[in-house]
mmCIF file of C-alpha atoms in Angstrom:
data_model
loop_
_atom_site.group_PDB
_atom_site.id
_atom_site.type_symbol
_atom_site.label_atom_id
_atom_site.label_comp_id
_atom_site.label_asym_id
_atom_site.label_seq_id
_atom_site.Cartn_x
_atom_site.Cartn_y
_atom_site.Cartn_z
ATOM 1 C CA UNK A 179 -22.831 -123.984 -16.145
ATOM 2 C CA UNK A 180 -21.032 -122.876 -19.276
ATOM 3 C CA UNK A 181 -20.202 -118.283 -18.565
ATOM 4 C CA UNK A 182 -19.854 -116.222 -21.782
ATOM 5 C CA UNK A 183 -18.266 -112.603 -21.135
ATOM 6 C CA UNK A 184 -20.205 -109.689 -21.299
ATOM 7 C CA UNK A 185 -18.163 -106.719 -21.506
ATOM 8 C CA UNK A 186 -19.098 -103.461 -19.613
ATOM 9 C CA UNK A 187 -17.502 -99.709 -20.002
ATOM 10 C CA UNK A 188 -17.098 -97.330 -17.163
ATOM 11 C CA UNK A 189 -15.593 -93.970 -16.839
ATOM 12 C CA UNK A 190 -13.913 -93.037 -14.478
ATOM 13 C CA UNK A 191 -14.843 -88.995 -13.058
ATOM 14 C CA UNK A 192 -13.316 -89.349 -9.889
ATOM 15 C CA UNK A 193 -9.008 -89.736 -9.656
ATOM 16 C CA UNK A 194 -6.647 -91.257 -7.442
ATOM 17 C CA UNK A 195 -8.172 -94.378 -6.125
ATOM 18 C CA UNK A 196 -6.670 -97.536 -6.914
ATOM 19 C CA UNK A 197 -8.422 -99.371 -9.869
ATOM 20 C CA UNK A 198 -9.112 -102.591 -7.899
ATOM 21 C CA UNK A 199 -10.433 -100.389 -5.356
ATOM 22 C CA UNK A 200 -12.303 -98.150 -7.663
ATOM 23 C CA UNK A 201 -14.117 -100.960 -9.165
ATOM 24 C CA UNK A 202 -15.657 -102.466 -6.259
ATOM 25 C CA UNK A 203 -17.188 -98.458 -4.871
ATOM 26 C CA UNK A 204 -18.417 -98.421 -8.342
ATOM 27 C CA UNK A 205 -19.982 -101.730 -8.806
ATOM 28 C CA UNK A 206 -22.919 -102.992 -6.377
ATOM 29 C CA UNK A 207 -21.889 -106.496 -6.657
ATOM 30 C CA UNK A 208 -17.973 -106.733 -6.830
ATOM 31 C CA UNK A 209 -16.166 -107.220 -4.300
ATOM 32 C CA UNK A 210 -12.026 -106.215 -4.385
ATOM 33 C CA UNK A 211 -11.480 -109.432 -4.124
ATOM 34 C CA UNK A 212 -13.340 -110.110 -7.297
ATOM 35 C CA UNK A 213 -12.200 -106.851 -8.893
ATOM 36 C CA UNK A 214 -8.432 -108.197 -8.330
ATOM 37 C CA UNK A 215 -9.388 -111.544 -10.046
ATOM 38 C CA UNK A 216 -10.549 -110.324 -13.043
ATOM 39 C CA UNK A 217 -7.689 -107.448 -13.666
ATOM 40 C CA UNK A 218 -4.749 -110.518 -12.810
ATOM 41 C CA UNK A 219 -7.053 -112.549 -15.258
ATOM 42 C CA UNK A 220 -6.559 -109.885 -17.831
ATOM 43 C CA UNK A 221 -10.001 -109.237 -18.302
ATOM 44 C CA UNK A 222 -10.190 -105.505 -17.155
ATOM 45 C CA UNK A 223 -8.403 -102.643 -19.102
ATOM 46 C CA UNK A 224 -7.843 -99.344 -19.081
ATOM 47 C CA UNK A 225 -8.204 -96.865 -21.833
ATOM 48 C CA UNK A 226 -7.268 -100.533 -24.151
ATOM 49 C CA UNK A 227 -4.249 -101.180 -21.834
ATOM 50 C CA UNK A 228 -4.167 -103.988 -19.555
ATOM 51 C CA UNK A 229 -3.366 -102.246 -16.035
ATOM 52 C CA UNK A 230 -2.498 -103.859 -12.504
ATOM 53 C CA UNK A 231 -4.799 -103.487 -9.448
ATOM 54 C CA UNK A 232 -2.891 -101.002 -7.991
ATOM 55 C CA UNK A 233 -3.071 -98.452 -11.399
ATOM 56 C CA UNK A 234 -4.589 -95.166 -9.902
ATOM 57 C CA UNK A 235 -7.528 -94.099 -12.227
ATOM 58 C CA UNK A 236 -7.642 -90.958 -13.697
ATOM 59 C CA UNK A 237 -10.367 -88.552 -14.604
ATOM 60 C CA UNK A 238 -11.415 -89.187 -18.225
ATOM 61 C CA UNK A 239 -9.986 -92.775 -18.181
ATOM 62 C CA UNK A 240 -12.130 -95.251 -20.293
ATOM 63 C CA UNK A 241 -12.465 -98.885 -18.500
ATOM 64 C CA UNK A 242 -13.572 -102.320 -19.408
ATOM 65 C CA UNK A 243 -14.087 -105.381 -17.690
ATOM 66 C CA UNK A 244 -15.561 -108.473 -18.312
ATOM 67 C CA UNK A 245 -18.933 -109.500 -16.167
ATOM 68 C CA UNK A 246 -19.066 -113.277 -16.735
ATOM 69 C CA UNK A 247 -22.883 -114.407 -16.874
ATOM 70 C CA UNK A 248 -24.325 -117.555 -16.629
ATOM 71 C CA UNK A 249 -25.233 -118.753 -20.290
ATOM 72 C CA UNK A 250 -28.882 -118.633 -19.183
ATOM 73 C CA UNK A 251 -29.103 -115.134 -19.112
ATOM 74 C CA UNK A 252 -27.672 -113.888 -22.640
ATOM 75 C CA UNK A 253 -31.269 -115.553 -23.617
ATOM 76 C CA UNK A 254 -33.675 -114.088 -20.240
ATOM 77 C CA UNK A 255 -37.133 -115.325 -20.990
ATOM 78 C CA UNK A 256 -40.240 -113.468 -20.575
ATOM 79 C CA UNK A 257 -42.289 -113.563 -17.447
ATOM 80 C CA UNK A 258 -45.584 -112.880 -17.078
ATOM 81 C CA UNK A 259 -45.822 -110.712 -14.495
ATOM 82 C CA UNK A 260 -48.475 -107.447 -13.443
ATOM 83 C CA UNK A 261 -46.814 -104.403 -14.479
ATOM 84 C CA UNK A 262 -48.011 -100.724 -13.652
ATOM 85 C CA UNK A 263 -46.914 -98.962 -16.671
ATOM 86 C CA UNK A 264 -47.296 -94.757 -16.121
ATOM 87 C CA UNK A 265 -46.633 -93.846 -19.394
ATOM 88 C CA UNK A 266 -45.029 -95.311 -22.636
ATOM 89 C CA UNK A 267 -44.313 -94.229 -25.826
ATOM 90 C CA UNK A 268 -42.257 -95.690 -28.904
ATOM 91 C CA UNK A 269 -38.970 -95.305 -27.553
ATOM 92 C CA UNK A 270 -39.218 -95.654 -23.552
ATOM 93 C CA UNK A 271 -41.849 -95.964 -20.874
ATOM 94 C CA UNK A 272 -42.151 -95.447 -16.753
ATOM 95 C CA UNK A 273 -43.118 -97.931 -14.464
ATOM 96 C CA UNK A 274 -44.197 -97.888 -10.965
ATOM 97 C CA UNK A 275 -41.969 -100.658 -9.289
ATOM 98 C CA UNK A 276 -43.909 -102.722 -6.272
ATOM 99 C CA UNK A 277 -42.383 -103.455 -3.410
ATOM 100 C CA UNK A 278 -40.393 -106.699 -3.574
ATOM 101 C CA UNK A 279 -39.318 -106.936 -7.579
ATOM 102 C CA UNK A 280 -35.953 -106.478 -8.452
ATOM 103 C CA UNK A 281 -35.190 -104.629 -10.859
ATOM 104 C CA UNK A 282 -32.696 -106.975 -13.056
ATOM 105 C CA UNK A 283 -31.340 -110.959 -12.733
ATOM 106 C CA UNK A 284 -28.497 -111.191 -10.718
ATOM 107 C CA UNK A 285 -26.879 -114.032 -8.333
ATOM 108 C CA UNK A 286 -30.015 -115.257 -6.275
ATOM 109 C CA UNK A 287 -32.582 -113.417 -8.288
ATOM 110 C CA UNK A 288 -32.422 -115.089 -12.194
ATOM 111 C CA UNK A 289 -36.109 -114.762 -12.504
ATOM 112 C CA UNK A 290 -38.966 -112.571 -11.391
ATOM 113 C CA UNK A 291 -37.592 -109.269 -11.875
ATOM 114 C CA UNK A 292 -38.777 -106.266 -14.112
ATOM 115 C CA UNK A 293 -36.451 -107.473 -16.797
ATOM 116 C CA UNK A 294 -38.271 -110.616 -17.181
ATOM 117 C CA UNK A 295 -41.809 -108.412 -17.339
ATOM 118 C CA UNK A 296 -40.310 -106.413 -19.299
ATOM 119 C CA UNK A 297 -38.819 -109.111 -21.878
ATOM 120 C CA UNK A 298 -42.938 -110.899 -21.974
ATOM 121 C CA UNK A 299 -44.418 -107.284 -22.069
ATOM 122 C CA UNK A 300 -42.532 -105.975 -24.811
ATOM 123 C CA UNK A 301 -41.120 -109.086 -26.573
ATOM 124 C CA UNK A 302 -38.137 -110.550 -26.646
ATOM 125 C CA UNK A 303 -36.456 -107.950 -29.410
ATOM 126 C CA UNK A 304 -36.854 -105.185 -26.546
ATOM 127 C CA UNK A 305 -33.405 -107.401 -25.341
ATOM 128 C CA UNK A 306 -32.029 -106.514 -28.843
ATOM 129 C CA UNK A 307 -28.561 -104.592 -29.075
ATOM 130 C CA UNK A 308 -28.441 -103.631 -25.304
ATOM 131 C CA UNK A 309 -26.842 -104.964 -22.069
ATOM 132 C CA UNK A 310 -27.965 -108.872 -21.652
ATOM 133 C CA UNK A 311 -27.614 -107.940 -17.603
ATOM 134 C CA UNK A 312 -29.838 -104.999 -17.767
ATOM 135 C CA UNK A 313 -31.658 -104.007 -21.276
ATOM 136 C CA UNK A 314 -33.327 -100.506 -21.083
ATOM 137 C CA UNK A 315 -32.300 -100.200 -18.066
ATOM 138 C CA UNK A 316 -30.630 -96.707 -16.918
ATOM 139 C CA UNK A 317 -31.307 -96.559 -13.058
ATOM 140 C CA UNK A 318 -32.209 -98.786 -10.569
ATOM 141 C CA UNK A 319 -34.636 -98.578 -7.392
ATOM 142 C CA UNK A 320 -33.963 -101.325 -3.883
ATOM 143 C CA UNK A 321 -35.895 -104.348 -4.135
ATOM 144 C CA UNK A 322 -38.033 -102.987 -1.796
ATOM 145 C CA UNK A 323 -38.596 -99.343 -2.528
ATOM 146 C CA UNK A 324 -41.171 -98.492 -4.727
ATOM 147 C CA UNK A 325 -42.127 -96.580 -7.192
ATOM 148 C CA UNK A 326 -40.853 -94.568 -10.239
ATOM 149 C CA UNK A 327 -38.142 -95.808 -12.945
ATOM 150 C CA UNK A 328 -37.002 -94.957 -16.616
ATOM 151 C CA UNK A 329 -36.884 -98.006 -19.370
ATOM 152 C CA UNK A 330 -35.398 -97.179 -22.831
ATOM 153 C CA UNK A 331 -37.189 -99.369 -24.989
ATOM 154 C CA UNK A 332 -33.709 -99.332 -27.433
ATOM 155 C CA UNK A 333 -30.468 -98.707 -27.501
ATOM 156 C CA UNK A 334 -30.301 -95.520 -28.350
ATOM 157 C CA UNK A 335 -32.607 -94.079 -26.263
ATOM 158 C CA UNK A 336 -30.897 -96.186 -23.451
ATOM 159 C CA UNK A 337 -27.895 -94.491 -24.314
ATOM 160 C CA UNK A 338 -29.407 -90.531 -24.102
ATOM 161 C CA UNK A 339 -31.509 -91.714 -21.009
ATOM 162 C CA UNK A 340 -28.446 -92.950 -19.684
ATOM 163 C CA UNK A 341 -26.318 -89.639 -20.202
ATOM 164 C CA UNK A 342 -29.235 -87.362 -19.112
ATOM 165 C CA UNK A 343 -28.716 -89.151 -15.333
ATOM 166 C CA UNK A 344 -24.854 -88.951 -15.445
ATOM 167 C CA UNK A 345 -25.395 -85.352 -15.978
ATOM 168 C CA UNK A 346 -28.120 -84.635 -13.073
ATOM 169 C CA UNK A 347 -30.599 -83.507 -15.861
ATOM 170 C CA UNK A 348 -33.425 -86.147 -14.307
ATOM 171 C CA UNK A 349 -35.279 -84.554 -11.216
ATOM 172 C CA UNK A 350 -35.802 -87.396 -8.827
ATOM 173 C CA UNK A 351 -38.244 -86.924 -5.951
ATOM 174 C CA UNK A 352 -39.131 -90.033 -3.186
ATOM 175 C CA UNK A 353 -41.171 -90.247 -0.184
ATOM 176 C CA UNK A 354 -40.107 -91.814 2.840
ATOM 177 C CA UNK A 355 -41.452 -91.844 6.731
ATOM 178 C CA UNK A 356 -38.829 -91.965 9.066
ATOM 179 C CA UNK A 357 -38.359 -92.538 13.203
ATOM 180 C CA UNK A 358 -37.377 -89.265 14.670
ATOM 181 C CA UNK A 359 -37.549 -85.387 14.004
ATOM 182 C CA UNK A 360 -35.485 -83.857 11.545
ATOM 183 C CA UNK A 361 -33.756 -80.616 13.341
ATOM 184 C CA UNK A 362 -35.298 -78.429 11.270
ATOM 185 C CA UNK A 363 -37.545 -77.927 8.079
ATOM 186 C CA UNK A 364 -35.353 -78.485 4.998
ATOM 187 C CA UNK A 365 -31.864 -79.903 5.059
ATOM 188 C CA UNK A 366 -28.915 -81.016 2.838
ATOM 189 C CA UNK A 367 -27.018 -84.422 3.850
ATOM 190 C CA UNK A 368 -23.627 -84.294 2.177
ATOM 191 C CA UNK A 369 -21.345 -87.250 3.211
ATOM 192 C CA UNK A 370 -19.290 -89.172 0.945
ATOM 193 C CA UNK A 371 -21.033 -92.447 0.597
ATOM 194 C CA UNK A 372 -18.662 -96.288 -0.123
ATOM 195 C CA UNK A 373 -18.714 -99.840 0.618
ATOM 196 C CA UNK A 374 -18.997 -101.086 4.916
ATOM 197 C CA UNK A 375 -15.705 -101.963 5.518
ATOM 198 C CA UNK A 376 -17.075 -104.036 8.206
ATOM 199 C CA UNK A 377 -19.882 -105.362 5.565
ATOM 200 C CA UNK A 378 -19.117 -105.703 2.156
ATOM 201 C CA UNK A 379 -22.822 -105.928 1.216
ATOM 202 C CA UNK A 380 -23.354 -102.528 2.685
ATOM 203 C CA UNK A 381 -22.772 -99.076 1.953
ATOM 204 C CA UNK A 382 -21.787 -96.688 4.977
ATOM 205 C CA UNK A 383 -20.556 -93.199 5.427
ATOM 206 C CA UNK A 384 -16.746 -93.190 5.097
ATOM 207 C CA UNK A 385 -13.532 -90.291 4.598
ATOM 208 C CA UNK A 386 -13.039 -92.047 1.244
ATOM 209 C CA UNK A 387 -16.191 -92.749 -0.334
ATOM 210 C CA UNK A 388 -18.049 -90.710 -3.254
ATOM 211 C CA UNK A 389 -19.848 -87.471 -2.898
ATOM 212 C CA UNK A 390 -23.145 -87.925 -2.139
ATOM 213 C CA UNK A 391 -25.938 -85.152 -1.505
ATOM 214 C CA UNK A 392 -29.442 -85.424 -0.234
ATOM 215 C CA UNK A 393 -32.140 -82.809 0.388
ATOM 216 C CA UNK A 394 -34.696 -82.986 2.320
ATOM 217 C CA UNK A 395 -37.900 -81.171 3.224
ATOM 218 C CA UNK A 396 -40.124 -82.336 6.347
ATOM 219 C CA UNK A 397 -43.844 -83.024 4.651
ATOM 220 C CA UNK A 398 -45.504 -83.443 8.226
ATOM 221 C CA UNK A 399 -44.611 -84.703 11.808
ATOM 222 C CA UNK A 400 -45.882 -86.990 13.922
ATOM 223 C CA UNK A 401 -45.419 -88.149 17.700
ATOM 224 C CA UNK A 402 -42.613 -90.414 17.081
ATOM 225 C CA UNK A 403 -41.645 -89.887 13.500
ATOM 226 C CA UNK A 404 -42.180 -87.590 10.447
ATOM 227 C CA UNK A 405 -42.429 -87.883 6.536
ATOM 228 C CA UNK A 406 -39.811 -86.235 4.327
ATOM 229 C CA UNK A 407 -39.399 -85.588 0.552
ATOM 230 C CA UNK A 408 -36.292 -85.815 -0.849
ATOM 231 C CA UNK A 409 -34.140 -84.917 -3.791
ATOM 232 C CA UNK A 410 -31.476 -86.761 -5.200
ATOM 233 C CA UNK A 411 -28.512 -84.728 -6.270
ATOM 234 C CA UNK A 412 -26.437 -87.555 -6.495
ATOM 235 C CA UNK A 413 -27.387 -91.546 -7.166
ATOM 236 C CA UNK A 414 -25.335 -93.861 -5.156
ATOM 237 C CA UNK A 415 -26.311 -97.170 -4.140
ATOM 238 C CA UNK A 416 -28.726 -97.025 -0.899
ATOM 239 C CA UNK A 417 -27.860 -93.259 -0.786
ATOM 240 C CA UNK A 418 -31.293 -91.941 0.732
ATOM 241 C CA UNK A 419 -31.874 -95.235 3.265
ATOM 242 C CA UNK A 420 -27.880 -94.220 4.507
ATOM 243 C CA UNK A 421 -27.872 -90.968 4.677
ATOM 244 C CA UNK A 422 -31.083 -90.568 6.770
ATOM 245 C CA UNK A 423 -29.594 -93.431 9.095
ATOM 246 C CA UNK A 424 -26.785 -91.383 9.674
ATOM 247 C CA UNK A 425 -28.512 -88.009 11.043
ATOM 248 C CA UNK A 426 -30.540 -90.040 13.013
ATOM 249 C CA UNK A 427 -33.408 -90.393 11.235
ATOM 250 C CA UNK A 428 -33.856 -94.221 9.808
ATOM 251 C CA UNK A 429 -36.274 -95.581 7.366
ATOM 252 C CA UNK A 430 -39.548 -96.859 8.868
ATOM 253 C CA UNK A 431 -39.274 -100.770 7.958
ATOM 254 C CA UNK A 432 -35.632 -100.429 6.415
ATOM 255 C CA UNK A 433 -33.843 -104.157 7.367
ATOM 256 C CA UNK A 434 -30.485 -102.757 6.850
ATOM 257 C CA UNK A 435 -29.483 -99.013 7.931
ATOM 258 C CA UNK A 436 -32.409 -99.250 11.250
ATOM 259 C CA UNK A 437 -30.555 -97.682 13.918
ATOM 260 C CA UNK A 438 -32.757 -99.804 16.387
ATOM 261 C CA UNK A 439 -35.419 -103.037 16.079
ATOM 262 C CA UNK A 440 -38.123 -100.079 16.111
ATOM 263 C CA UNK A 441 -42.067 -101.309 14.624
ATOM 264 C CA UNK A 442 -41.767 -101.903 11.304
ATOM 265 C CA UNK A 443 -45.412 -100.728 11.211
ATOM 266 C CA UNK A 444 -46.781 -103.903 9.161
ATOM 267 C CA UNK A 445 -44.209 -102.828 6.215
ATOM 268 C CA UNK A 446 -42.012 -105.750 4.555
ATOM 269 C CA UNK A 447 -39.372 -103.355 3.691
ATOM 270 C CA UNK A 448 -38.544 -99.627 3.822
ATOM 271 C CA UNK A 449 -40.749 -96.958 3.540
ATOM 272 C CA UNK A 450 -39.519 -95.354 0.873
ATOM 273 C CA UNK A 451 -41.146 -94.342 -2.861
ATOM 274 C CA UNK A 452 -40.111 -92.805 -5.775
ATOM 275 C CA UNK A 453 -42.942 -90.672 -6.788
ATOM 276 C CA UNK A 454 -41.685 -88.179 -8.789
ATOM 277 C CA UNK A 455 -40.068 -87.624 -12.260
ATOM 278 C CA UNK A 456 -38.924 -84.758 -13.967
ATOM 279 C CA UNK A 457 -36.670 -84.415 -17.382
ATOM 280 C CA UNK A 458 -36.647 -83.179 -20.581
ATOM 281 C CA UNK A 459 -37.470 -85.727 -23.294
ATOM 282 C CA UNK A 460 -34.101 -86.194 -25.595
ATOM 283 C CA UNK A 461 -35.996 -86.119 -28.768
ATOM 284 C CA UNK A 462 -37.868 -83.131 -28.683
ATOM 285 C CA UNK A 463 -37.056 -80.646 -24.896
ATOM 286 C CA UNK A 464 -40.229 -80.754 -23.829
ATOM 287 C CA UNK A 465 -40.618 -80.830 -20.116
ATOM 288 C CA UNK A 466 -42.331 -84.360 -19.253
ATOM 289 C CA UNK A 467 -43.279 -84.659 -15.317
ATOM 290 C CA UNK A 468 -44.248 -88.043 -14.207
ATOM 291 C CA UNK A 469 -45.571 -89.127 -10.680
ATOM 292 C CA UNK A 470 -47.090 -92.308 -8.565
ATOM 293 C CA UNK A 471 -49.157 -92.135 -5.442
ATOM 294 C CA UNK A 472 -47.431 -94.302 -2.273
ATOM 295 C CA UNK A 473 -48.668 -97.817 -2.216
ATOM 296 C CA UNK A 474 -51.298 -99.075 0.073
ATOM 297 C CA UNK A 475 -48.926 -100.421 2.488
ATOM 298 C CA UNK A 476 -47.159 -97.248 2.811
ATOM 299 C CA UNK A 477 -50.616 -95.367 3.484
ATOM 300 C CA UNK A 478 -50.991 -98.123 5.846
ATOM 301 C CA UNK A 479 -47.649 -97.147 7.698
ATOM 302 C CA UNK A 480 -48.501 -93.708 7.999
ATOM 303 C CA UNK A 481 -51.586 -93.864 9.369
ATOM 304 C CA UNK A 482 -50.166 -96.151 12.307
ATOM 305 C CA UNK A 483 -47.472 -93.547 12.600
ATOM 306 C CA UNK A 484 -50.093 -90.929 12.973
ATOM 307 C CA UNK A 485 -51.503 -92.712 16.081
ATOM 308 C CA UNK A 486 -48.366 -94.182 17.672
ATOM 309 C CA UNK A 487 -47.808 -92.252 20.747
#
């Protein structure tokens, strides 16, 4: 199948890693290997210059590289699939994600994500002047965790959307149970989150990694396990599922960062929900607060967790 370019921009706010490096922390589905490829091919640069793998970024440095995507995807087609729209206006809307839908095409997953709802739901000139990849799309939630996320229905409002996350000025609040006790009431996880070097496909605690910080406030307990609420101060890939793993304190249901084969309590992936949205709308300042009850299956989980002794 025939690839076509499409070419991304990141900014670098963190110095001193190498770029080939820096590429693949930064980007869920490049590997260094990849990263390497595509700088020797001449198809990454920096601030218009084209660097070698082992440039160190700088703060404030301005890179491209080229994503190749297959041909099909420049045109994604509309699928019509159940969406649970919260709110929507001219310029953006919020959407309850279900469990199992990811969020945007990728290797393995070309159709039957929220893109291709989105495309049949809105038409196919919501795809108009914005990433092919991911149109309208300015944050992402796990295949499997549910609830809350932010679609810019144009570019421009992709682009303030987009800004308003870099900058932390988008409360996000989840809901997750959990197997074990927290130590005490409220917390803070702060551990630099980066790719497994033992699993590529994974993210894991490590010296290098990005700053990433979680709070945490214990909602209730039960015999076995408890459910937490948690704010986001940072977004890194699987950064909630990972940091609870790492205090001891794993997902109910989560496939990936379980710290044993505990009962997944009838859930087909982790027990974890975005209910909660805070921000100022771009166009106007006025405080906008958006929220989604848990799914059924969740409620479902809990109540088993009540009772398991």
């Amino acid at each position: 199948m025939a690839k076509t370019p499409a070419w991304q921009d990141l900014k670098v706010t963190e110095s001193g890693a190498r770029l080939d490096k820096y590429l693949a922390d930064q980007l869920a589905d490049f590997s260094r290997t990849a990263a390497q490829k595509l700088i020797a091919e001449g198809q990454v640069t920096v601030n218009d210059q084209e660097p070698k793998a082992s440039y160190l970024v700088q703060v404030g440095d301005h890179i491209r590289y080229a994503r190749h995507l297959p041909q099909v995807l420049e045109a994604a087609h509309g699928e019509d699939i159940p969406l649970d729209i919260v709110y929507e206006d001219e310029d953006f809307l919020v959407v309850n994600k279900a469990r199992g839908m990811v969020v945007h095409p990728a290797a393995g997953n070309w159709e039957g994500t929220l893109v291709n709802a989105l495309i049949y739901y809105l038409g196919q000139a919501y795809t108009q002047g914005q990433d092919p990849l991911r149109p309208g799309i300015v944050h992402r939630l796990d295949k499997d965790t549910t609830g809350l996320l932010l679609v810019a229905k144009n570019e421009r409002m992709r682009r303030s959307l987009s800004q308003m996350i870099k900058d932390r000025q988008v409360s996000r609040t989840y809901q997750a149970l959990v197997w074990g006790h927290p130590a005490s009431r409220t917390g803070l996880i702060s551990a630099p989150l980066g790719r497994d070097p033992k699993d590529r496909k994974k993210i894991a605690v490590i010296d290098r990694g990005r700053p990433a910080r979680t709070h945490f406030e214990v909602l209730q307990t039960y015999p076995q396990g408890a459910e937490l609420e948690l704010h986001l101060e940072t977004g890194r890939t699987h950064q909630i599922r990972v940091h609870l793993a790492y205090i001891n304190l794993p997902v109910v249901g989560d496939p990936s960062y379980g710290l044993s084969r505990r009962d997944t309590l009838g859930l087909a992936g982790q027990a974890l929900h975005a209910c909660r949205l805070a921000f100022k709308d771009p166009r106007t300042q006025e405080p906008l607060v958006f929220s989604a009850p848990a799914p059924e299956d969740y409620l479902e989980a809990r109540r088993l967790l009540e009772d398991w002794a």
